[in-house]
mmCIF file of C-alpha atoms in Angstrom:
data_model
loop_
_atom_site.group_PDB
_atom_site.id
_atom_site.type_symbol
_atom_site.label_atom_id
_atom_site.label_comp_id
_atom_site.label_asym_id
_atom_site.label_seq_id
_atom_site.Cartn_x
_atom_site.Cartn_y
_atom_site.Cartn_z
ATOM 1 C CA MET A 1 -5.583 48.641 49.395
ATOM 2 C CA SER A 2 -5.772 50.520 52.698
ATOM 3 C CA VAL A 3 -2.656 48.748 53.986
ATOM 4 C CA LEU A 4 -0.701 49.762 50.875
ATOM 5 C CA THR A 5 -1.815 53.382 51.284
ATOM 6 C CA ASP A 6 -0.703 53.362 54.912
ATOM 7 C CA VAL A 7 2.713 51.961 53.954
ATOM 8 C CA VAL A 8 3.145 54.631 51.268
ATOM 9 C CA ASP A 9 2.108 57.379 53.709
ATOM 10 C CA VAL A 10 4.660 56.180 56.271
ATOM 11 C CA LYS A 11 7.380 56.089 53.605
ATOM 12 C CA ILE A 12 6.495 59.620 52.426
ATOM 13 C CA ASP A 13 6.649 60.896 56.016
ATOM 14 C CA SER A 14 10.026 59.222 56.470
ATOM 15 C CA LEU A 15 11.392 60.763 53.274
ATOM 16 C CA GLN A 16 10.055 64.211 54.204
ATOM 17 C CA THR A 17 11.814 63.938 57.559
ATOM 18 C CA GLU A 18 15.072 63.063 55.779
ATOM 19 C CA VAL A 19 14.679 66.003 53.384
ATOM 20 C CA ASN A 20 14.071 68.385 56.282
ATOM 21 C CA LEU A 21 17.118 67.051 58.118
ATOM 22 C CA LEU A 22 19.300 67.485 55.030
ATOM 23 C CA ARG A 23 17.996 71.032 54.576
ATOM 24 C CA LEU A 24 19.000 71.828 58.149
ATOM 25 C CA MET A 25 22.450 70.329 57.613
ATOM 26 C CA VAL A 26 23.172 72.496 54.567
ATOM 27 C CA GLY A 27 21.579 75.621 56.033
ATOM 28 C CA TRP A 28 18.766 75.806 53.485
ATOM 29 C CA GLU A 29 15.693 77.802 54.441
ATOM 30 C CA GLU A 30 12.365 77.935 52.617
ATOM 31 C CA ASP A 31 12.340 81.735 52.472
ATOM 32 C CA CYS A 32 15.941 81.758 51.231
ATOM 33 C CA ALA A 33 16.495 83.186 47.765
ATOM 34 C CA PRO A 34 17.598 80.620 45.210
ATOM 35 C CA MET A 35 21.270 80.488 44.356
ATOM 36 C CA SER A 36 22.033 82.830 41.503
ATOM 37 C CA LYS A 37 24.052 81.781 38.520
ATOM 38 C CA VAL A 38 26.135 84.946 38.641
ATOM 39 C CA LYS A 39 29.876 84.263 38.665
ATOM 40 C CA VAL A 40 31.403 86.042 41.628
ATOM 41 C CA PRO A 41 34.867 87.357 40.724
ATOM 42 C CA ASP A 42 37.716 86.236 42.950
ATOM 43 C CA PRO A 43 39.157 88.889 45.261
ATOM 44 C CA LYS A 44 42.659 90.178 44.655
ATOM 45 C CA PRO A 45 45.260 88.411 46.790
ATOM 46 C CA PHE A 46 47.002 90.194 49.634
ATOM 47 C CA CYS A 47 50.691 90.361 48.807
ATOM 48 C CA SER A 48 51.721 91.529 52.288
ATOM 49 C CA ALA A 49 52.337 95.107 51.224
ATOM 50 C CA ARG A 50 53.075 97.104 54.358
ATOM 51 C CA SER A 51 50.215 99.434 53.520
ATOM 52 C CA ALA A 52 47.160 100.027 55.673
ATOM 53 C CA LYS A 53 45.149 100.813 52.545
ATOM 54 C CA GLU A 54 46.118 97.527 50.856
ATOM 55 C CA LEU A 55 45.226 95.484 53.927
ATOM 56 C CA GLU A 56 41.916 97.281 54.499
ATOM 57 C CA ASN A 57 41.007 96.818 50.826
ATOM 58 C CA PHE A 58 41.865 93.118 51.033
ATOM 59 C CA CYS A 59 39.711 92.631 54.149
ATOM 60 C CA TRP A 60 36.821 94.525 52.553
ATOM 61 C CA ASP A 61 37.122 92.569 49.287
ATOM 62 C CA MET A 62 37.062 89.274 51.191
ATOM 63 C CA GLU A 63 33.987 90.321 53.172
ATOM 64 C CA ILE A 64 32.101 91.264 50.001
ATOM 65 C CA TYR A 65 33.262 88.053 48.304
ATOM 66 C CA PHE A 66 31.947 85.914 51.175
ATOM 67 C CA GLN A 67 28.564 87.634 51.033
ATOM 68 C CA ALA A 68 28.228 87.416 47.252
ATOM 69 C CA ALA A 69 29.436 83.805 47.045
ATOM 70 C CA ARG A 70 27.425 82.798 50.139
ATOM 71 C CA ILE A 71 30.438 81.260 51.844
ATOM 72 C CA LEU A 72 29.757 79.616 55.195
ATOM 73 C CA GLU A 73 31.373 81.342 58.168
ATOM 74 C CA VAL A 74 33.297 78.212 59.140
ATOM 75 C CA GLU A 75 35.080 78.255 55.762
ATOM 76 C CA GLU A 76 36.052 81.936 55.699
ATOM 77 C CA VAL A 77 39.456 81.662 57.405
ATOM 78 C CA SER A 78 40.669 78.806 55.218
ATOM 79 C CA ILE A 79 39.456 80.553 52.064
ATOM 80 C CA THR A 80 41.063 83.836 53.129
ATOM 81 C CA SER A 81 44.366 82.045 53.668
ATOM 82 C CA MET A 82 44.262 80.905 50.033
ATOM 83 C CA TYR A 83 44.448 84.568 48.971
ATOM 84 C CA LEU A 84 47.587 85.361 50.968
ATOM 85 C CA THR A 85 50.788 85.682 48.931
ATOM 86 C CA GLU A 86 54.460 86.504 49.484
ATOM 87 C CA ASP A 87 55.313 87.264 53.147
ATOM 88 C CA ALA A 88 51.716 86.762 54.278
ATOM 89 C CA LYS A 89 51.702 83.297 52.724
ATOM 90 C CA LEU A 90 54.890 82.469 54.637
ATOM 91 C CA TRP A 91 53.544 83.989 57.857
ATOM 92 C CA TRP A 92 50.307 81.953 57.871
ATOM 93 C CA PRO A 93 51.708 78.386 58.259
ATOM 94 C CA THR A 94 54.231 79.696 60.773
ATOM 95 C CA ARG A 95 51.379 81.201 62.767
ATOM 96 C CA LEU A 96 49.455 77.911 62.619
ATOM 97 C CA SER A 97 52.429 75.898 63.869
ATOM 98 C CA ASP A 98 53.092 78.471 66.616
ATOM 99 C CA ASP A 99 49.459 78.141 67.710
ATOM 100 C CA ALA A 100 49.826 74.378 67.975
ATOM 101 C CA SER A 101 53.130 74.465 69.843
ATOM 102 C CA THR A 102 52.077 77.144 72.360
ATOM 103 C CA ASN A 103 48.542 75.813 72.911
ATOM 104 C CA ARG A 104 47.159 79.124 71.641
ATOM 105 C CA ASP A 105 43.597 79.049 70.279
ATOM 106 C CA LYS A 106 43.349 78.402 66.551
ATOM 107 C CA ILE A 107 42.220 81.265 64.361
ATOM 108 C CA GLU A 108 38.754 80.141 63.316
ATOM 109 C CA MET A 109 36.894 83.433 62.852
ATOM 110 C CA ARG A 110 37.453 85.984 60.100
ATOM 111 C CA ASP A 111 37.478 88.909 62.570
ATOM 112 C CA ILE A 112 40.313 87.330 64.557
ATOM 113 C CA LEU A 113 42.287 86.677 61.370
ATOM 114 C CA LYS A 114 41.707 90.282 60.305
ATOM 115 C CA LYS A 115 43.084 91.506 63.647
ATOM 116 C CA GLU A 116 46.110 89.201 63.377
ATOM 117 C CA LEU A 117 46.827 90.397 59.832
ATOM 118 C CA LYS A 118 46.640 94.005 61.005
ATOM 119 C CA ASP A 119 48.949 93.273 63.930
ATOM 120 C CA GLN A 120 51.447 91.647 61.593
ATOM 121 C CA PHE A 121 51.279 93.800 58.461
ATOM 122 C CA PHE A 122 50.113 97.315 59.376
ATOM 123 C CA PRO A 123 52.919 99.836 58.762
ATOM 124 C CA CYS A 124 53.015 100.930 62.417
ATOM 125 C CA ASN A 125 53.889 97.333 63.370
ATOM 126 C CA THR A 126 56.899 96.974 61.094
ATOM 127 C CA SER A 127 60.499 97.797 61.763
#
C-alpha cells in the first residue's frame, strides 16, 4: 500500500507542476480577480477623420477597452488595427509593407502605434 501511495504522491506533484506552468503561460495569478462576465462594449472605429479630438478619443477608447477586456499587451496593436476604417485602414497595410521593405522595426507596442497614427492623421500633419 505504501508503494501505491508514493506513486500517487509523485503523480500529484507532477500534475501540480504542470498546472503551475500552465498558469504562468497564461499569466494567471492567485491573487488575480476572477474574470467577470460583464460584456465589454467594442470601441468605436477610427475612420481617419483629420481631427485631433477624434484620434485622441479613439486612443482613449482603445486603452479603456484593453483594460476592461483584459487584453494582453502583445495583442493590442493587432486588435487596434481591426478598428481602423477608411483611410486609416488603407494606411495600415501600406505601413506594414513599408516596414518590411525598409527594414524598419515593426510596430509592436500600442504607444508606438498611437504616435504613428498621430503623425499620420493629426490635422497639423495633413496638406
